[in-house]
PDB file of C-alpha atoms in Angstrom:
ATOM      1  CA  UNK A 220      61.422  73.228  15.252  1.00 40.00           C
ATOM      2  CA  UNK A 221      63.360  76.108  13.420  1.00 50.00           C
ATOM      3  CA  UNK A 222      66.297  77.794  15.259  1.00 81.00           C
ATOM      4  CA  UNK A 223      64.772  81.128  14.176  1.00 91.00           C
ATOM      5  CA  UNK A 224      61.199  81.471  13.879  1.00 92.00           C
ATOM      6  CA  UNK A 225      59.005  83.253  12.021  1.00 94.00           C
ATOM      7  CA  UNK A 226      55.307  83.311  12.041  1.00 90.00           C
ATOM      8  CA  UNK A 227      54.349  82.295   8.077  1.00 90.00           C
ATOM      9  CA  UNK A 228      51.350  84.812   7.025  1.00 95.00           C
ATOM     10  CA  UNK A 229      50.858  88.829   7.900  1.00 97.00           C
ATOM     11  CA  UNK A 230      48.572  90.957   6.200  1.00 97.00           C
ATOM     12  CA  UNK A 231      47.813  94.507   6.347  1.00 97.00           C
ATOM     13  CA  UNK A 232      46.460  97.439   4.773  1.00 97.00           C
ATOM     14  CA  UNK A 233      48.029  99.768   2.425  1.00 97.00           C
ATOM     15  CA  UNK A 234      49.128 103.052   4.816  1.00 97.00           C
ATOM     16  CA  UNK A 235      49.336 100.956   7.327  1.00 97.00           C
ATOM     17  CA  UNK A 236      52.379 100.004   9.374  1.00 97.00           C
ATOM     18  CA  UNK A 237      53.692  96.446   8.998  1.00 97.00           C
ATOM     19  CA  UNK A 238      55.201  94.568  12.231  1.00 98.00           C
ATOM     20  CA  UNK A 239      56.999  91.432  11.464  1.00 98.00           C
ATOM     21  CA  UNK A 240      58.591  89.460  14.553  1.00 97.00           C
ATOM     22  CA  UNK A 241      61.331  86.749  14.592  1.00 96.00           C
ATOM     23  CA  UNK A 242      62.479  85.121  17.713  1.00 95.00           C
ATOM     24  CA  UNK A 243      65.764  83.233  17.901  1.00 90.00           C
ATOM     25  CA  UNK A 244      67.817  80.855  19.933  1.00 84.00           C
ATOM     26  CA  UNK A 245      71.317  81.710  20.163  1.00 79.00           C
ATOM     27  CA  UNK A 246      72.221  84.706  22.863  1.00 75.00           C
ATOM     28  CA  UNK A 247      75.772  84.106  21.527  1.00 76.00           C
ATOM     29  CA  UNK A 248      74.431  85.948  17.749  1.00 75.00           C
ATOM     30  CA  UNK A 249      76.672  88.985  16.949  1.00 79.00           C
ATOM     31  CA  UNK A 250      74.399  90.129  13.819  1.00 87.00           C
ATOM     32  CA  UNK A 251      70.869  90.062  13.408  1.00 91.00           C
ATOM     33  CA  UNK A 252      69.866  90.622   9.267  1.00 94.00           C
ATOM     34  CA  UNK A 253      66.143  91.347   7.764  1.00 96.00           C
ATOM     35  CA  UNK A 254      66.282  90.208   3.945  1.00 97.00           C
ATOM     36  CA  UNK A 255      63.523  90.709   1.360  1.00 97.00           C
ATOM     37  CA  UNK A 256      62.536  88.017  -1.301  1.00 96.00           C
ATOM     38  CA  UNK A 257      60.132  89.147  -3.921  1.00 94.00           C
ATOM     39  CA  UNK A 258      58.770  86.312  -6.277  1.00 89.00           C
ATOM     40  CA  UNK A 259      60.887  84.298  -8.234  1.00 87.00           C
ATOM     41  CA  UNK A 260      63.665  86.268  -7.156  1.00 91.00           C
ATOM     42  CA  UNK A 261      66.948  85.882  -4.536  1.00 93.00           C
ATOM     43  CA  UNK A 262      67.135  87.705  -1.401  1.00 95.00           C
ATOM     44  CA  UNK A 263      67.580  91.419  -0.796  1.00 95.00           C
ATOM     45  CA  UNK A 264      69.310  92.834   2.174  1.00 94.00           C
ATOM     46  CA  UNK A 265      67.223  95.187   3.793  1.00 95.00           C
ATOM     47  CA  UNK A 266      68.679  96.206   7.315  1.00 94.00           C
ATOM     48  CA  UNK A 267      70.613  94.616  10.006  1.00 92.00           C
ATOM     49  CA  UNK A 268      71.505  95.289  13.440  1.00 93.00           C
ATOM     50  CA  UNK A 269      74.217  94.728  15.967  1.00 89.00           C
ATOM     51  CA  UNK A 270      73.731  92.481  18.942  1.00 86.00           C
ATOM     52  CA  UNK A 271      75.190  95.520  21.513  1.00 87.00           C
ATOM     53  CA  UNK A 272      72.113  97.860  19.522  1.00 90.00           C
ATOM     54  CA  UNK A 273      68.418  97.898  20.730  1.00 92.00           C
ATOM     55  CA  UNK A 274      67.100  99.935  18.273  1.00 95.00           C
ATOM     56  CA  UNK A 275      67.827 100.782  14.199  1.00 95.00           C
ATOM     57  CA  UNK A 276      66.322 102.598  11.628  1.00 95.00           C
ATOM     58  CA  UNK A 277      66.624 103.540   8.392  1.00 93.00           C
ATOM     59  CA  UNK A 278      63.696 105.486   6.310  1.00 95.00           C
ATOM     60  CA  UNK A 279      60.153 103.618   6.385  1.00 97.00           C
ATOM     61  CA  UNK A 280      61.945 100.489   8.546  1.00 97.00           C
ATOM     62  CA  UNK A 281      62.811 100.534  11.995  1.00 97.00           C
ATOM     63  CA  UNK A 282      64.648  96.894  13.895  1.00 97.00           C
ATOM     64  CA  UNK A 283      63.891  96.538  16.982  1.00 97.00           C
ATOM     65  CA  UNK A 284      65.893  94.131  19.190  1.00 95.00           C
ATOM     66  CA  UNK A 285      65.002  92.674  23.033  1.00 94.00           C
ATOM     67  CA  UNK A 286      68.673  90.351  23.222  1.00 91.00           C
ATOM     68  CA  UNK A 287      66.556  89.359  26.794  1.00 91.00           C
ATOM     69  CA  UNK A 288      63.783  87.703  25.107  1.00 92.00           C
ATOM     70  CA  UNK A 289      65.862  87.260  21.866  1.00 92.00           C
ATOM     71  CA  UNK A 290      63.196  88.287  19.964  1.00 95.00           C
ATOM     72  CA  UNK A 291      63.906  91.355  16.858  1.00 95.00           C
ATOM     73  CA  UNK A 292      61.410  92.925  14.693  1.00 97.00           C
ATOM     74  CA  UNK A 293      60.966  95.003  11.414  1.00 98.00           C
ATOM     75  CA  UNK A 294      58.185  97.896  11.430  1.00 98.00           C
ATOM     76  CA  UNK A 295      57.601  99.006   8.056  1.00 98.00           C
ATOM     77  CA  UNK A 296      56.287 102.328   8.439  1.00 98.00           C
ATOM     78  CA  UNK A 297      53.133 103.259   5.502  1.00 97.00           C
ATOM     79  CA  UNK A 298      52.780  99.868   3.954  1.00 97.00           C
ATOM     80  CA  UNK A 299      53.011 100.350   0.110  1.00 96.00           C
ATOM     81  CA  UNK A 300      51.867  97.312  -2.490  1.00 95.00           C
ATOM     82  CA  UNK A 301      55.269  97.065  -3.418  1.00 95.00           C
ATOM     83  CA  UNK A 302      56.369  95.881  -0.027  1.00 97.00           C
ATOM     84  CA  UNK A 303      54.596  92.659  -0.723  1.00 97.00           C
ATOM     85  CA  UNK A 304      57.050  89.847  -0.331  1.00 96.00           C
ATOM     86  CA  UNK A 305      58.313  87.519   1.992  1.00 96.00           C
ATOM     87  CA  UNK A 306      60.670  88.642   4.756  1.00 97.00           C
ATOM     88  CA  UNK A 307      63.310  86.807   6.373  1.00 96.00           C
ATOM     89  CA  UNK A 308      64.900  86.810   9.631  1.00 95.00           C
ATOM     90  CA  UNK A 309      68.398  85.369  10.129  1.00 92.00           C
ATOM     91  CA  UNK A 310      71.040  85.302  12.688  1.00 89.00           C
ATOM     92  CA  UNK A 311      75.279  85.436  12.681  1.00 84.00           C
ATOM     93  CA  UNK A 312      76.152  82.880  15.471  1.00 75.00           C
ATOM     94  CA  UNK A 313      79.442  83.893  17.155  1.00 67.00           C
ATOM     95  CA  UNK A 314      79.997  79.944  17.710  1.00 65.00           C
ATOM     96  CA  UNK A 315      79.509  79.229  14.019  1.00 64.00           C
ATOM     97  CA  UNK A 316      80.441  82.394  11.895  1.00 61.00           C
ATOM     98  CA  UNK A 317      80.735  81.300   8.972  1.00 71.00           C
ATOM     99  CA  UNK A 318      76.944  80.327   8.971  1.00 79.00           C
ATOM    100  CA  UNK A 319      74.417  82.437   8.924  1.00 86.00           C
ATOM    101  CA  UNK A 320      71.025  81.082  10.045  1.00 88.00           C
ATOM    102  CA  UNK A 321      67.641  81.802   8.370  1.00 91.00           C
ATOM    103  CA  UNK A 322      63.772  81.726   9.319  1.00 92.00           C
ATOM    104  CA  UNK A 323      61.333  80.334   7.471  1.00 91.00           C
ATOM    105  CA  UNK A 324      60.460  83.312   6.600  1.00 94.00           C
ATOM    106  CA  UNK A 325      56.608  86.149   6.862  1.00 96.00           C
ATOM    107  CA  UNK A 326      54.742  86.398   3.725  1.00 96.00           C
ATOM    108  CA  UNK A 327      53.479  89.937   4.197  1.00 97.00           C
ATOM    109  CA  UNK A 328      50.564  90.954   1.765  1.00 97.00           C
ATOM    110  CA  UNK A 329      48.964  93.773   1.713  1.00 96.00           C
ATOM    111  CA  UNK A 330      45.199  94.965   1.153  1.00 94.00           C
ATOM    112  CA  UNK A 331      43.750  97.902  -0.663  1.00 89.00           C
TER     113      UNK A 331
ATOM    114  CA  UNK B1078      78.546  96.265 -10.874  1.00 62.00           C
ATOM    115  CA  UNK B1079      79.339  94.147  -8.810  1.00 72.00           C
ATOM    116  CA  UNK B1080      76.774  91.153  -8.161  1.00 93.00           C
ATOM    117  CA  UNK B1081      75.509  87.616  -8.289  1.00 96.00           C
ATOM    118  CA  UNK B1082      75.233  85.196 -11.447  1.00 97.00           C
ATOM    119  CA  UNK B1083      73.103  82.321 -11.300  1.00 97.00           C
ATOM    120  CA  UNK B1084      72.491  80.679 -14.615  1.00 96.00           C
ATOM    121  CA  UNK B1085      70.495  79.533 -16.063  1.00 96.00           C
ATOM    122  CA  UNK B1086      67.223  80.847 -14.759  1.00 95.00           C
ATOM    123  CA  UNK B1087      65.404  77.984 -15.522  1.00 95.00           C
ATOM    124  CA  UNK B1088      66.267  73.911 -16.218  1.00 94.00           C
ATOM    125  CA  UNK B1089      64.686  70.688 -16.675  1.00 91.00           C
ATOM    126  CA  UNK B1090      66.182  67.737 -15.253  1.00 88.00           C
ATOM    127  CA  UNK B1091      65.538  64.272 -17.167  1.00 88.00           C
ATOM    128  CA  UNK B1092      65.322  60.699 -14.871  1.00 83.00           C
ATOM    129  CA  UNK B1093      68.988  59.753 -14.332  1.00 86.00           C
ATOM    130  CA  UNK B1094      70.689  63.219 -15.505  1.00 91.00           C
ATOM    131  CA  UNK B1095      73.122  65.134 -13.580  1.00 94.00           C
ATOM    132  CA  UNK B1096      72.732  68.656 -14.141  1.00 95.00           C
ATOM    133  CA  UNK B1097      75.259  71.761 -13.022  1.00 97.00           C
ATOM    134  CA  UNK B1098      74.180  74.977 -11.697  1.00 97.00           C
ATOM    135  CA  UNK B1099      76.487  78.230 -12.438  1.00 98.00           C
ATOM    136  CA  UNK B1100      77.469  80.762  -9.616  1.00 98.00           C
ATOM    137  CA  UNK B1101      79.703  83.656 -10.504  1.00 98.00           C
ATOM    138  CA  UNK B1102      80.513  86.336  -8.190  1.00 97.00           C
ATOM    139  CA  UNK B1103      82.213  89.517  -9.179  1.00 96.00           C
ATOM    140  CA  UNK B1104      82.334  91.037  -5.407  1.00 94.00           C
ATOM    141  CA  UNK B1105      85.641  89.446  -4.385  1.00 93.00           C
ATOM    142  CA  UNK B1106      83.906  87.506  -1.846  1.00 92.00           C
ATOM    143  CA  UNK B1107      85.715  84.493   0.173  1.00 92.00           C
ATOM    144  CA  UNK B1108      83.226  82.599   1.181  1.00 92.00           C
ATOM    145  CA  UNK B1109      80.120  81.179  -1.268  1.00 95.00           C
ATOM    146  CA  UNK B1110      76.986  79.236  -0.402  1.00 96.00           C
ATOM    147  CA  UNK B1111      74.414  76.801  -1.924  1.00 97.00           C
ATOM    148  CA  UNK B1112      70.692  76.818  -0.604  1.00 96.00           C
ATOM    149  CA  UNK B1113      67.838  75.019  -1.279  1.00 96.00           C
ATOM    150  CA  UNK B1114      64.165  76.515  -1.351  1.00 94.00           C
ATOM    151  CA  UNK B1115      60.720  74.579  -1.196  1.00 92.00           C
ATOM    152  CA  UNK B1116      57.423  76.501  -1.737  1.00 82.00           C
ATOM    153  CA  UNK B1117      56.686  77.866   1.386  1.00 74.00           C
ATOM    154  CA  UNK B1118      59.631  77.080   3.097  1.00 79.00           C
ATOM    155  CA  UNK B1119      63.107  78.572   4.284  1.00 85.00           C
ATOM    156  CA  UNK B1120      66.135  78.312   2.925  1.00 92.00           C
ATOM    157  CA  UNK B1121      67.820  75.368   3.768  1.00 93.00           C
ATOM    158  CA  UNK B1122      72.104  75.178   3.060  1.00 94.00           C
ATOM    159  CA  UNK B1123      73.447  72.745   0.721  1.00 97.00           C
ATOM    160  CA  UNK B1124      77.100  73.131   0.973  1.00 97.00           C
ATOM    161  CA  UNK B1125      79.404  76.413   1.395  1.00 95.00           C
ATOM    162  CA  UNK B1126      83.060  77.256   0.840  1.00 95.00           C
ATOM    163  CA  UNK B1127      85.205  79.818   2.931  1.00 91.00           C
ATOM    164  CA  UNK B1128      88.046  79.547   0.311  1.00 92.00           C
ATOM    165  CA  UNK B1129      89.195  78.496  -2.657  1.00 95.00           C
ATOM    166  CA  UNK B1130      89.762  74.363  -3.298  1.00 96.00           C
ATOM    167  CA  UNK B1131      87.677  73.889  -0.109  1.00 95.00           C
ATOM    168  CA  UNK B1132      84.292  73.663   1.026  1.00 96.00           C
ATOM    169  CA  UNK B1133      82.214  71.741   3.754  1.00 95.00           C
ATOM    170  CA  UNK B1134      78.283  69.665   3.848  1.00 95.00           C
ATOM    171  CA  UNK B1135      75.796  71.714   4.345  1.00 93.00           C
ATOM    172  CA  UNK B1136      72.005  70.513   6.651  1.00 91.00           C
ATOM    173  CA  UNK B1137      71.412  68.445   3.242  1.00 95.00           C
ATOM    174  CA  UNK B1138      74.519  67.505   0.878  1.00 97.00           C
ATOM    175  CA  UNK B1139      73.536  64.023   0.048  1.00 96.00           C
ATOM    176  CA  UNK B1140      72.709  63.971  -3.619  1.00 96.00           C
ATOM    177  CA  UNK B1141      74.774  67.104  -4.302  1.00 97.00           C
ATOM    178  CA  UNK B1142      78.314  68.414  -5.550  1.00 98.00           C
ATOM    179  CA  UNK B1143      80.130  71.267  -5.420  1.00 98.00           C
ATOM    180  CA  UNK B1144      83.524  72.349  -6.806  1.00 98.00           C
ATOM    181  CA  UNK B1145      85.812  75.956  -5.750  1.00 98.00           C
ATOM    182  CA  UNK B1146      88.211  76.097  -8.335  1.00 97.00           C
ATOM    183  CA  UNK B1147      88.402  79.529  -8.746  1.00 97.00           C
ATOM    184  CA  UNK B1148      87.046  82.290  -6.314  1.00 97.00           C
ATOM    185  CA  UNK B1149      84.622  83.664  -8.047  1.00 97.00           C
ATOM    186  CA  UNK B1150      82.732  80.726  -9.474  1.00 98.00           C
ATOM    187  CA  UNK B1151      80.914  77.940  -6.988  1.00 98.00           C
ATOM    188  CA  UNK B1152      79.159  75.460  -9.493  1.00 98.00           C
ATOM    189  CA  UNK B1153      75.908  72.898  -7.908  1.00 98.00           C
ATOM    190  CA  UNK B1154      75.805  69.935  -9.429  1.00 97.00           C
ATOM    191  CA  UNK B1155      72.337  68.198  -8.417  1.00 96.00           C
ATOM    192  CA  UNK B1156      73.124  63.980  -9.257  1.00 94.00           C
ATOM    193  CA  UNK B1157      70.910  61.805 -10.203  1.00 90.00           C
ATOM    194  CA  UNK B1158      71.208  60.632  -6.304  1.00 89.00           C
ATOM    195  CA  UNK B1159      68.870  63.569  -5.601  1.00 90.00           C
ATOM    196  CA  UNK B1160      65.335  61.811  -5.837  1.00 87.00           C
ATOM    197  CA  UNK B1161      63.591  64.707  -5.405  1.00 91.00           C
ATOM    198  CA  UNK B1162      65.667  67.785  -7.059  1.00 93.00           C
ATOM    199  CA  UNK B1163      62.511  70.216  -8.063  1.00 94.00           C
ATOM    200  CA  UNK B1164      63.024  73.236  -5.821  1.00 95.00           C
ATOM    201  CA  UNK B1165      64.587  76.959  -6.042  1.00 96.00           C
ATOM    202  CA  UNK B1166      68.092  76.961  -5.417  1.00 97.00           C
ATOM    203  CA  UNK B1167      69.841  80.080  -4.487  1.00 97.00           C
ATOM    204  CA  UNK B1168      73.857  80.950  -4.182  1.00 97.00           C
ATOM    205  CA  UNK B1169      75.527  83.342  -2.008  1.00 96.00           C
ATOM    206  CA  UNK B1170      78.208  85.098  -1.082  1.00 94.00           C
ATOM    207  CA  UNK B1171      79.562  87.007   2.231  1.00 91.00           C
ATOM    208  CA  UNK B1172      82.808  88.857   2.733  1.00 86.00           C
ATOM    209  CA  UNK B1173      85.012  87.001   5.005  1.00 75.00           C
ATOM    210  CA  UNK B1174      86.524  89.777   6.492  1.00 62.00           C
ATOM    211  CA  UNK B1175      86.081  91.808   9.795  1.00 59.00           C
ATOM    212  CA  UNK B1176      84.987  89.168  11.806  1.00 59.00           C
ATOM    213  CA  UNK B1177      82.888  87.124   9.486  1.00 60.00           C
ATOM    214  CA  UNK B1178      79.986  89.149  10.438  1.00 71.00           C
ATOM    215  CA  UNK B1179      79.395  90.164   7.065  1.00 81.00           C
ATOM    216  CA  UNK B1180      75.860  89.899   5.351  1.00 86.00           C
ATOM    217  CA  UNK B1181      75.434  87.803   2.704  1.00 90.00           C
ATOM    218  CA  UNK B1182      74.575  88.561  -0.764  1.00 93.00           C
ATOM    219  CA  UNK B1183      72.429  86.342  -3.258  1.00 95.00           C
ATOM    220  CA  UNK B1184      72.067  85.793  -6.734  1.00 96.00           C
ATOM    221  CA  UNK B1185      68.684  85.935  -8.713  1.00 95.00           C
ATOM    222  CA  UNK B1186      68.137  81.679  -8.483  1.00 96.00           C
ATOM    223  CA  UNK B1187      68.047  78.953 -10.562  1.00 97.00           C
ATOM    224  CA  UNK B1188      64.091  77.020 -11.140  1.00 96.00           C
ATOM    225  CA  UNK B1189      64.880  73.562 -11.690  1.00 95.00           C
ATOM    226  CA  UNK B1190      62.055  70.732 -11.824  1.00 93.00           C
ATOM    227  CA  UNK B1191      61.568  67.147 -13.543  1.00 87.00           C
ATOM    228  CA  UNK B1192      60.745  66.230 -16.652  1.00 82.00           C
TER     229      UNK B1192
END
């Protein structure tokens, strides 16, 4: 199975806040990323956190990271339509820096 | 600003035809990146290059060439080896500095199918 996984569908309505979890393999990762793909388009940084942090946020999202369970998450905080995309979780393996590895990434879509 | 090219946008591939792929970077970058994408799927790394006149096999290089002549330009060419080519292929590029912890940064993709 994938290194870093993802589950594939999440869907959840407008106002609402959005939870998407990734769990990953490596305890040895120094950076944990969140990108954005919208369609048809490349990916879009949105956050990232440092292995030695448990908690980030910035504006509507907030990363959460258990480095125990190795497992992160992004909260989206009041879900708008225009946060419908697919999210991706990757991870900066000390033993192989100069990969980074992705999920398969969340489709998150979002109901009136 | 500073960004991603990926040209073109879209491209048709005939039986037997090698096509090339354009990256250009204007961020100074080191180190550039090749992904394939299939509906539904992850991203899944071609072949990458931490410096110029170098680079290294990605999870799925058979089928594929690169080049690193220059630093900012990392061109895919997708051979007529590659029996199944129609996917969404994506270039990056990361900073190598401060530890190689840097994010990296992708350019808008390049559609290619069969004709």
């Amino acid at each position: 199975g994938e290194d870093v996984e993802q589950s594939l569908f999440l869907s959840v309505r407008e106002g609402d806040s959005s939870v998407i979890n990734c769990t990953y393999t490596d305890s040895s990762s120094t950076y944990l990323y969140w990108y954005k793909q919208e369609p048809g388009a490349g990916l879009q940084l949105l956050t990232y956190i440092f292995s030695n942090m448990d908690m980030k946020q910035d504006q509507r999202l907030t990363v959460l990271l258990n480095k125990k369970d190795k497992h992160l998450s992004l909260r989206i905080a009041d879900t708008q339509t225009g946060d419908s995309a697919i999210y991706f979780c990757a991870e900066n393996r000390y033993s192989s820096a100069s990969k980074i590895i992705f999920g398969s990434g969340t489709r998150l879509s979002i109901r009136p | 600003d500073g960004g991603i090219t990926q040209s073109p946008k879209y491209l048709f591939r005939k039986e037997g035809q090698n096509v090339t792929l354009s990256c250009e970077q204007n961020l100074n970058h080191d180190a550039m990146y090749w992904y394939r994408q299939d509906p539904g799927q992850g991203l899944r790394l071609i072949y990458y290059s931490q410096i110029v006149n170098d680079f290294q096999k990605g999870d799925i290089a058979e089928g594929y060439s690169v080049s690193r002549e220059k630093k900012e330009s990392f061109p895919l060419t997708v051979t007529s080896a590659q029996k199944n080519p129609t996917a969404f292929y994506l270039c990056a590029s990361r900073d190598r500095d401060r530890g190689g912890n840097q994010p990296q940064h992708f350019g808008d993709g390049t559609r290619l199918s069969i004709l």
